[in-house]
Every structure is written in C-alpha cells, then in structure tokens.
Coordinates of C-alpha atoms in Angstrom, one line a residue:
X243 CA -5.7 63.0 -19.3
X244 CA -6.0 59.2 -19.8
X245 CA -4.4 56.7 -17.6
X246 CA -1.8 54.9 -19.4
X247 CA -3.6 51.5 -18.4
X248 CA -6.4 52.3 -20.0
X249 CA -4.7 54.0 -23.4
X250 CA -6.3 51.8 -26.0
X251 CA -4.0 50.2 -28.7
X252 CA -4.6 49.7 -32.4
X253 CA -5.5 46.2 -33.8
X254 CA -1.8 45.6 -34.5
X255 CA 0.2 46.3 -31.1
X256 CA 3.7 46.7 -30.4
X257 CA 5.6 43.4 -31.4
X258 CA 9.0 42.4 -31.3
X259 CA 9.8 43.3 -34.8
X260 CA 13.9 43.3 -34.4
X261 CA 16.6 40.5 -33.1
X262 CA 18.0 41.5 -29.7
X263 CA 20.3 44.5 -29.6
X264 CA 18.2 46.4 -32.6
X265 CA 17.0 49.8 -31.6
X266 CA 13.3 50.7 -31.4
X267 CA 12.1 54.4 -32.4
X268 CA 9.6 56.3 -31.2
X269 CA 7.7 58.3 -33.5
X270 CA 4.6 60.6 -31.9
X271 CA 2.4 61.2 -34.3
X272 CA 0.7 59.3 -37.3
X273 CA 0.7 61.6 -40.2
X274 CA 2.2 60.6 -43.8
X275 CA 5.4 62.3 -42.5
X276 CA 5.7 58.7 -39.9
X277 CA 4.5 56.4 -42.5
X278 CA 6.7 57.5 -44.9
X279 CA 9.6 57.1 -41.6
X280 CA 8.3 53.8 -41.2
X281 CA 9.3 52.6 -44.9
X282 CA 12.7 53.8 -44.3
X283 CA 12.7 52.1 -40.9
X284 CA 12.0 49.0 -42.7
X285 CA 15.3 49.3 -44.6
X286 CA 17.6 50.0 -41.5
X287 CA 16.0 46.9 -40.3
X288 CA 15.2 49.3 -36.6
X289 CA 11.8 48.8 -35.2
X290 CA 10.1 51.2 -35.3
X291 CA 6.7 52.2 -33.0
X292 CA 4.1 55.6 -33.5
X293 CA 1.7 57.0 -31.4
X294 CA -1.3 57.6 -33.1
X295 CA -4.6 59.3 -32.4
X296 CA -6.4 56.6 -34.3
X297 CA -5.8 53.4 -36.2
X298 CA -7.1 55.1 -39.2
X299 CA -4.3 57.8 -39.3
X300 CA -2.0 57.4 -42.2
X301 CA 1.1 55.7 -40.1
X302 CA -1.2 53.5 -38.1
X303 CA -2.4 51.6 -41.3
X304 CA 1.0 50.2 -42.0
X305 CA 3.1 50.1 -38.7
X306 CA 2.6 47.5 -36.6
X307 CA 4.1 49.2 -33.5
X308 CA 1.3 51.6 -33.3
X309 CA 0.0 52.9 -30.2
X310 CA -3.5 54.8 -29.9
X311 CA -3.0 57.5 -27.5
X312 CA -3.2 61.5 -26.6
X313 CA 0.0 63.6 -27.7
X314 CA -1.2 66.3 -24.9
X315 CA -0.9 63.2 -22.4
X316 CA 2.2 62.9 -20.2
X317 CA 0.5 59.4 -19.0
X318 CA 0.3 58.4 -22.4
X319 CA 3.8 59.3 -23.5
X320 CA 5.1 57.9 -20.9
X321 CA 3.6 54.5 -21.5
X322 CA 4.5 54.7 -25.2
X323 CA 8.3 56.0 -24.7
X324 CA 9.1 52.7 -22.7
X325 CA 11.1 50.0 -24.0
X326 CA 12.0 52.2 -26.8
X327 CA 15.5 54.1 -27.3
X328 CA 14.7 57.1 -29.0
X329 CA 11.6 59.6 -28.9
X330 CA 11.4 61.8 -31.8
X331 CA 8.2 63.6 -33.9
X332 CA 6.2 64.0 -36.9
X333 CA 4.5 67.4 -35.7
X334 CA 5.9 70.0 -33.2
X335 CA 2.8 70.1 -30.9
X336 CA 3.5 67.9 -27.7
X337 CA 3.7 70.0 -24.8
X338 CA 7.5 70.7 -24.0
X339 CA 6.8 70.6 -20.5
X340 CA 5.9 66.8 -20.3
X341 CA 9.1 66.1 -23.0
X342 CA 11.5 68.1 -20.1
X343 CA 9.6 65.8 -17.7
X344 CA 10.5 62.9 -19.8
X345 CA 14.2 63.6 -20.6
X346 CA 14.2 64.1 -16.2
X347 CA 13.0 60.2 -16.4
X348 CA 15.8 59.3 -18.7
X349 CA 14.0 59.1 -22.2
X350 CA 16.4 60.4 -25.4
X351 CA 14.0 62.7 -27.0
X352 CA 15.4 63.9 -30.0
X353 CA 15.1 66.6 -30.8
X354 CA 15.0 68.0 -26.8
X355 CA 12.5 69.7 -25.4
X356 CA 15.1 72.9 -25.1
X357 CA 15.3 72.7 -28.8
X358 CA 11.9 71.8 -30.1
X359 CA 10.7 75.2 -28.5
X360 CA 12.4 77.0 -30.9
X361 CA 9.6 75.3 -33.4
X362 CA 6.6 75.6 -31.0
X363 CA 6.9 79.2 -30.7
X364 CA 7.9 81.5 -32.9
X365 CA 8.5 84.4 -31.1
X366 CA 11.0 82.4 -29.0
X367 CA 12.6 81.3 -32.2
X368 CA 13.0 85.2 -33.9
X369 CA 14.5 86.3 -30.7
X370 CA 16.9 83.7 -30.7
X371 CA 18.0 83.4 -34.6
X372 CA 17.9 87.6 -34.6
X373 CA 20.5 87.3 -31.2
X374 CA 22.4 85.1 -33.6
X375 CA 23.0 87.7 -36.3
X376 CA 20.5 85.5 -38.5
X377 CA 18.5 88.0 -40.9
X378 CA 14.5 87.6 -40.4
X379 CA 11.8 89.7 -41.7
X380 CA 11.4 92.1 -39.1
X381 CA 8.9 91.8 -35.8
X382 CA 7.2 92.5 -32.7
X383 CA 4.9 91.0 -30.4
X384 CA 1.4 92.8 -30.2
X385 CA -1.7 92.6 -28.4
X386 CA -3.2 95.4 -29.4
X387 CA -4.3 97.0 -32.7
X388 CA -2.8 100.0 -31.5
X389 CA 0.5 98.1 -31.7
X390 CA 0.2 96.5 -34.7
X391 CA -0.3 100.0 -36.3
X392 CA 2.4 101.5 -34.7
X393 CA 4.5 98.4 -36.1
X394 CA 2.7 99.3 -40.2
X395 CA 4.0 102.8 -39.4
X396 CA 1.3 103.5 -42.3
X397 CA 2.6 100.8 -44.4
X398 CA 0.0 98.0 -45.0
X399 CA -0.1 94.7 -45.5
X400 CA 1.2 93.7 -42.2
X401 CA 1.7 89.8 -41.3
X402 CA 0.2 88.7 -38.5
X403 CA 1.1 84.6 -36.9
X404 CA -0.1 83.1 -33.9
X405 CA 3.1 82.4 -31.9
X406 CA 2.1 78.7 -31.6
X407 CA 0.2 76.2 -32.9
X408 CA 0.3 76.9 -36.8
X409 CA 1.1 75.5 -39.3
X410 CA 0.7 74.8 -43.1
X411 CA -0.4 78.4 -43.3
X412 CA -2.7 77.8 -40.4
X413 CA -2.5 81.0 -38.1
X414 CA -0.9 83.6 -40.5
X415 CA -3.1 86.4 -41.9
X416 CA -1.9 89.0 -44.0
X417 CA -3.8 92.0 -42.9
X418 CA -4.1 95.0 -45.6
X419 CA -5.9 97.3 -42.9
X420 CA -6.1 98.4 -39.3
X421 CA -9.3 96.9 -39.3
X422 CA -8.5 93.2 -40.8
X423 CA -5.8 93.0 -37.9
X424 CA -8.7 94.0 -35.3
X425 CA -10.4 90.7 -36.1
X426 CA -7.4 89.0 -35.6
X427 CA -6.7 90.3 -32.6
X428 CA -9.9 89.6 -31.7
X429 CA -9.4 85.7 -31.8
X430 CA -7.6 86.4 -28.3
X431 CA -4.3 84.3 -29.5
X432 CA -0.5 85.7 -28.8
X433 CA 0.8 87.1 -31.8
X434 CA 3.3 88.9 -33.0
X435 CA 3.7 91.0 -36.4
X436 CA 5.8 90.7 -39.1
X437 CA 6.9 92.8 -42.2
X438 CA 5.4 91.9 -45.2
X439 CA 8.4 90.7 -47.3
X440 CA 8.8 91.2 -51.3
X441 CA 10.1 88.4 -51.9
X442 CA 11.5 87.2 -55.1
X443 CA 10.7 83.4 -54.5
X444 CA 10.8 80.7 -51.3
X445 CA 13.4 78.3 -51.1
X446 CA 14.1 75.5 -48.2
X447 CA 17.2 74.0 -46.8
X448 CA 16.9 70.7 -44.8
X449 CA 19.7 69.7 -42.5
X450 CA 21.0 66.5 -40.4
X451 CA 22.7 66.8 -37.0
X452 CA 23.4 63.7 -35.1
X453 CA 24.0 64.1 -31.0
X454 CA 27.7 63.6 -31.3
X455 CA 27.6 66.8 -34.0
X456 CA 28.4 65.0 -37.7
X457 CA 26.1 67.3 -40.1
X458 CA 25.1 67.2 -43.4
X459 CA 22.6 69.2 -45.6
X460 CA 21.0 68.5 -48.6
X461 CA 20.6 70.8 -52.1
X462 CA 19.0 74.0 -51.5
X463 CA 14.9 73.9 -53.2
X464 CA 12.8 76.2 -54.3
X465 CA 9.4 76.0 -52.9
X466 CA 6.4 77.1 -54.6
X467 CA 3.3 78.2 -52.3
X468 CA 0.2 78.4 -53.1
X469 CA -2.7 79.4 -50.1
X470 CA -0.1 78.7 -47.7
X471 CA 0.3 75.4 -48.5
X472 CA 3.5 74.1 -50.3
X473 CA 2.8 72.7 -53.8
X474 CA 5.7 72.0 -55.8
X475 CA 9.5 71.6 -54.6
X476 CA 12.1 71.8 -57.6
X477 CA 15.3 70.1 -56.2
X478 CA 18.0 71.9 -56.5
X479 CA 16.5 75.4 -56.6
X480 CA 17.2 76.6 -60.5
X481 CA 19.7 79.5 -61.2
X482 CA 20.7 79.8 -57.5
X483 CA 24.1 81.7 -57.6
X484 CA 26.7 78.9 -56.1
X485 CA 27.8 81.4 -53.4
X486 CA 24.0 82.3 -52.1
X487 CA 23.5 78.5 -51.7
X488 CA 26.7 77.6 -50.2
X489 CA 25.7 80.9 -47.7
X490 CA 21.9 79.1 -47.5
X491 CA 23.5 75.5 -46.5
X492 CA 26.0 77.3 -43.8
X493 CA 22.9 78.6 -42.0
X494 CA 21.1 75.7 -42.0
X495 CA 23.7 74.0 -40.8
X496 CA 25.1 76.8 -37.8
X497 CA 21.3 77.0 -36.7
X498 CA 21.3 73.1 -35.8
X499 CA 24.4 73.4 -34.4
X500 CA 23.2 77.3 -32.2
X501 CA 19.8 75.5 -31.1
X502 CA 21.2 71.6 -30.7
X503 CA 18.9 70.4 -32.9
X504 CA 19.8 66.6 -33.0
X505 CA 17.5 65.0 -36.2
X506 CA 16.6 66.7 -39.5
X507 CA 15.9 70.7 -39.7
X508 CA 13.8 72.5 -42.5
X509 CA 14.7 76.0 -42.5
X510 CA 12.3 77.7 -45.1
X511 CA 13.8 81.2 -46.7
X512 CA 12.8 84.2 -48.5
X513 CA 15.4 84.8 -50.9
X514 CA 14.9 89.0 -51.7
X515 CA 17.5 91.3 -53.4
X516 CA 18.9 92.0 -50.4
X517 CA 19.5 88.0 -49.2
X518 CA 18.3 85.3 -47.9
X519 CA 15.8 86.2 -44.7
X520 CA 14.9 83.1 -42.4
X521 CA 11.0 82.6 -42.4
X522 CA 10.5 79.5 -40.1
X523 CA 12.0 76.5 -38.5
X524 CA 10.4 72.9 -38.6
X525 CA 12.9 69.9 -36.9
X526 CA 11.2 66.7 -38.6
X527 CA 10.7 65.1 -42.0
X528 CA 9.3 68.2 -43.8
X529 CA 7.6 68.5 -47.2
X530 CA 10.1 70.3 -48.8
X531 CA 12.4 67.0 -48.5
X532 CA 10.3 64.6 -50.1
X533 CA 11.6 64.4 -53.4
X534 CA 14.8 62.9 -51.8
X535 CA 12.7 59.6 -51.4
X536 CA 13.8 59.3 -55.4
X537 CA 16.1 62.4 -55.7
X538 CA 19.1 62.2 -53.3
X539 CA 21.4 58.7 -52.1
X540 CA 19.7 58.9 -49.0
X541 CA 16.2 60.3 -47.9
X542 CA 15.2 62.4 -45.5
X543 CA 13.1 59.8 -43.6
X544 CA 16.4 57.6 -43.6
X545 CA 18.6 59.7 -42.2
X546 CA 16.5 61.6 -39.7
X547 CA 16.4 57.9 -38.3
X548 CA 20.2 57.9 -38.9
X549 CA 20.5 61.2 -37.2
X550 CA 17.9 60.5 -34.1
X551 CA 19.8 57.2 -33.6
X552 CA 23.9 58.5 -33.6
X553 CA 24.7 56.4 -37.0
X554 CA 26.8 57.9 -39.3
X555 CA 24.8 60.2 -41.6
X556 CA 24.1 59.1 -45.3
X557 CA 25.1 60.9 -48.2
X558 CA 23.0 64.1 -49.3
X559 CA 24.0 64.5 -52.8
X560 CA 21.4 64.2 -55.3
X561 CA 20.9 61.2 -57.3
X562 CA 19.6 63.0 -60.3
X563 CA 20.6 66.6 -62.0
X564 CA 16.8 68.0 -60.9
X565 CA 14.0 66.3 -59.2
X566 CA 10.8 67.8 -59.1
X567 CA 7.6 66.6 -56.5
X568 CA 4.1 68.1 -56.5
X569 CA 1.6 67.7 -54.1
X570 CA -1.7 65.4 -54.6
X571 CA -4.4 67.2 -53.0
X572 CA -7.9 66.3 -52.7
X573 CA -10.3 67.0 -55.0
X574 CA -14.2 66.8 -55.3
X575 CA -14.0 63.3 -55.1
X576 CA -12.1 60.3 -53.7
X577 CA -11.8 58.0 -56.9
X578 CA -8.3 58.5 -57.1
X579 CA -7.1 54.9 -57.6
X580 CA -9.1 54.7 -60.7
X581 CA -6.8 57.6 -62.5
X582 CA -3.5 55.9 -62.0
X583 CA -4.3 54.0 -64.9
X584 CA -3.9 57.7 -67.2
X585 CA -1.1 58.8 -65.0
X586 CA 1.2 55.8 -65.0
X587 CA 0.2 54.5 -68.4
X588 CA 1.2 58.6 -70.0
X589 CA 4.4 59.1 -67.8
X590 CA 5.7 56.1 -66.6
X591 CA 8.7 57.7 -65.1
X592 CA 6.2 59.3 -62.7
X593 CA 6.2 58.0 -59.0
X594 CA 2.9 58.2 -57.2
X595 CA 3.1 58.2 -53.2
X596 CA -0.5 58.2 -51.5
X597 CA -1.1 58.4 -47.6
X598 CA -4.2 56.6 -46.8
X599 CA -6.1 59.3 -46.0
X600 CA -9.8 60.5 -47.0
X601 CA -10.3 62.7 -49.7
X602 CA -11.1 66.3 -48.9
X603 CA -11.0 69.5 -51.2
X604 CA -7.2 71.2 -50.5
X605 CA -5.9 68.2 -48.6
X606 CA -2.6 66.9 -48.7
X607 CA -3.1 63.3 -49.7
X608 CA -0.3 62.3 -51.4
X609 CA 2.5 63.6 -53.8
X610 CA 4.2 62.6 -56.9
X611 CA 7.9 63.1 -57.6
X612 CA 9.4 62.9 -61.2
X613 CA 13.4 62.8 -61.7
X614 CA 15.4 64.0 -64.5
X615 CA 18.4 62.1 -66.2
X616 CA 20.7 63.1 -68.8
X617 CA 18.3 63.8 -71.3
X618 CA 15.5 65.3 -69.4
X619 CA 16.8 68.1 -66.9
X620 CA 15.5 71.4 -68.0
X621 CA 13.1 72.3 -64.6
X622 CA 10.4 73.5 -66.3
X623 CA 9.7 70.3 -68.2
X624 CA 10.1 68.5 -65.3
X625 CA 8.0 70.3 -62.8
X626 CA 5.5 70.5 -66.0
X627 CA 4.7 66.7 -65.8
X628 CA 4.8 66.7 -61.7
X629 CA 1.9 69.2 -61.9
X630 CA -0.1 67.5 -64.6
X631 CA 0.2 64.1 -62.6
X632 CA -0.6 65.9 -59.5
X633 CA -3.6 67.5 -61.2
X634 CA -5.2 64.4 -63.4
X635 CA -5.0 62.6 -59.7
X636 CA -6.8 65.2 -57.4
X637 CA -9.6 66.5 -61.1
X638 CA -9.5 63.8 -63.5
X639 CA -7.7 66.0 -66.3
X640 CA -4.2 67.1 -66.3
X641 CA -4.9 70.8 -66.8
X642 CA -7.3 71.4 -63.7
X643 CA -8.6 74.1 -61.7

C-alpha cells in the first residue's frame, strides 16, 4: 500500500471548482465512463474529483479534480474521499472491505459496500436475485471438472465465469468439452457454471435509485454482442411486446430497490421464448446507456450524479423515436482524427464521442450515437449509419472487417 502522504497527484490537483455550499463527488476510477460523468458534472455546476491510476487515463485529461492513486489502497481512498460528499464508481473493483471501513468513518459511498458486492461477485449476486424469485440461467459453483460435468449432465457447451473480477467478457469461457473446462479450471480462479442459454437476442435495462427511494428507468435496449464486447445499442429495443418491457423495467427497478442500490443499475437480459433471464448486474454508468447522452431528456451520467447526490431524478423518456450508438474500437492504426473529415462531412447528423485513449486492435476508444426524427426512424437504417461511422473511424472505409 502507499501512504496517502506520499500518493502522487496529477499536474492539475484538486481545486476549489464550486461556490461554498456546492457538493463535490467522488468518482474512483478514470475510465471514459468518469470523463463522460465529468461533462455532466459540468452542467449541474457540482465539483466533481476522480481517482485515477495515471494522468494519462481518459478522465484525468479533462478533470481538474484528479487524484493519482491505487483503487486497492484503503490509505489512498481515504485521502481522496476527504472533503468530498459522495463516493461513487466507474468500475466495481475496489475492495468492499476498505468501502465498509470507509462508510464506519462516515464517508456516503454510493452505491454501499453491502450493495456493490452484489456486482463484485457473481455467485453472491445469483444466489440472491434466484432467493428473489428473479429467473437466471441456471448454476453452480465448481471446482472440479468432475463438477462441471456433473452440472453438463452430457449436454455441452457449458459456461464457465470467474466469480470476480470480469468483465467486458473478460473471465467467461464457453466450454464445448470436458476437456476445455479442465483448462479453465486449471487457471485456479472460483468459478461457477452456467447453462448455456439460447437466446433469441440481449437487451439491457438501466435504472436510477436515489437514497431516499425516488426511481426511474429508462427505455428497454437491445444490445448487440460481439466477442463479448458490446457493439451496438438500439434504443428502445425494436418489436419488444409492451407487456415484456413494462415486465423488463419492473425488475430493474425491484432489484435496486431488493439490493439498495442507490445510483444507476444496468441489468443486462437474455430475452428467450420462455422470458426474460437476468445475466448480470453492473451499478455505474454502463455502455448500454450511452446513447442517452443525445437520446433521452436526461443522461445517464447526469442522473447517476442526480441519484448519488439525493436530487430529484431527471426525466428518462427518450428525446427521439430510436437512437442508435455503435462502439469505436481500435483499429491497426491511431490516425483516427484524420477520418472525421469523411464521417462528419457524409452524415452530419452523426455524433462522434472519443476518450483519449491509445489506439489498440478491439479497444473501446470511443462511440458514435445517431438519432432518429420524424422522418428517419426505421432501426435498421439508423443502426446502418452508426456502424458505418463506427467502422470508417476504427479501418478507414465504412464497410470494414
């Protein structure tokens, strides 16, 4: 651990940045998902701090209350959570035990250690939601192959997730053989197995709770996956029968409300012809509510600040009849600026957001969000220019690999 004396801060410290009586947030972590909290925070006129890991992390570059630090650190939490009114998360990875330790010194962190866990590890969280009558594929925690067979029963492919520590399809294999889940097994991490689900596609719900219990959720998405990663979100999910949505919003909502989530919750579904089966939890800013930045009266990085801070909560209704965002991701090279030209000059109706971060093949660097009116709503024609925006930026031609 580092002693909070010596944490080292980023070239633009924590300043004063509102009037007396103005709240000041705490956001650990310094991903897109804080610099894009960090606009909003702008507009509520808050202030608004991160802890980052280093000043060249996407938050850090534009937010001048930026702390450099270690999210593993109780020292460095510590140090960063005071003066500040609210601690709250980009990522679900700091250790609950030194947020319970916190919320003992009389820090809000929001959402509580008691509920975040319930993100951090997902065993925890399909014992709970299954207690609660919630349908989720079905599971059991193994440790051996013999278990993991005894869970296939002969039928194959089996899921397998680490029960912390994944995400973005980081720590899930899909294992078509005894011998596939053997070399998971042999990475030594808790896991438990899943059923395979047949699903017919993926949709998301993201929903707001505030401490004193005001909720609101936004339009149910679709969510189209590719190598576990999430590339396109069509907003709201098309031909969704009224009643399976209004069921999808009523869970989102009742698990905030079960696990006293206070902040925004991402619940991400498989909808199958039997119903909708909770897949996994996230209680942050989440991809799948991006589009609301253009789509919706109020964005999700707005009112997770409302939420975190007990304001009233902002409307979730859409500002658009569809909204459709696709994700930027890196391609062979980094000379993306020089293709907005192409992209902003052949759809102008196209909104670019980028992240500062380096260029890498497959990462998330930014994503583009296209809105239809009155005259453009049909999905497909929407979520047709997202992709060839999204594509021109990460190859250079709108039809890439």
């Amino acid at each position: 651990m580092t002693d909070s004396a010596d944490v080292p801060v980023s070239p633009h410290p924590p300043v004063a940045t509102t009037g007396p009586g103005w709240p000041v947030v705490a956001m650990v972590g310094g991903g897109q998902l804080a610099r894009m909290t960090a606009q909003a925070a702008i507009g509520l006129g808050v202030g608004f701090r991160v802890l980052a890991g280093s000043a060249a992390d996407s938050a850090a570059q534009v937010t001048a209350g930026t702390r450099l630090g270690d999210y593993r650190s109780l020292e460095d939490l510590r140090a960063f959570a005071a003066g500040c009114d609210v601690l709250t998360f980009d990522h679900e990875h700091v250790p609950g035990e030194h947020l319970a330790a916190l919320e003992r010194e009389g820090v809000a962190v929001r959402p509580s250690a008691a509920a975040l866990r319930f993100t951090q590890d997902k065993l925890a969280m399909r014992e709970r939601l299954t207690g609660l009558g919630i349908a989720c594929p079905r599971f059991a925690p193994v440790t051996t192959i013999a278990e993991v067979a005894e869970f296939a029963a002969g039928d194959w492919p089996v899921v397998l997730k680490a029960v912390s520590g994944g995400y973005d399809g980081r720590g899930v294999w899909v294992c078509g053989s005894a011998a596939e889940a053997d070399a998971v097994l042999a990475h030594g991490l808790a896991l438990i197995a899943e059923e395979y689900v047949a699903f017919e596609r993926e949709l998301a719900v993201l929903a707001a709770r505030s401490p004193h219990g005001q909720g609101a959720v936004y339009p149910v998405v679709e969510t189209v996956q590719r190598d576990g990663i999430c590339r396109e979100v069509i907003a709201p999910a098309p031909g969704l029968a009224p009643g399976r949505s209004a069921h999808a919003a009523e869970l989102a909502l009742r698990i905030a409300a079960e696990l006293g989530v206070t902040g925004l919750l991402a619940v991400e579904m498989f909808q199958t012809r039997a119903g909708l089966l909770v897949n996994e939890l996230a209680m942050r800013p989440h991809n799948c509510g991006h589009w609301t930045i253009e789509g919706a009266r109020t964005s999700q990085f707005e009112q997770h600040l409302r939420a975190v801070l007990d304001l009233p909560l902002g409307s979730p209704a859409p500002a658009a009849p569809v909204t459709v965002m696709a994700n930027v991701l890196g391609g062979d090279d980094d000379d993306v600026y020089d293709r907005y030209i192409h992209v902003m000059a052949g759809d102008p109706a196209v909104k670019v957001h980028m992240y500062g971060k380096p260029v890498r093949p497959g990462r998330k660097i930014g994503h583009v969000t296209v809105i239809g009116d009155r005259d453009h709503r049909v999905p497909g024609e929407l979520a047709d220019r997202a992709r060839r925006a999204a594509s021109y930026l990460r190859w250079g031609k709108e039809d890439g690999p």
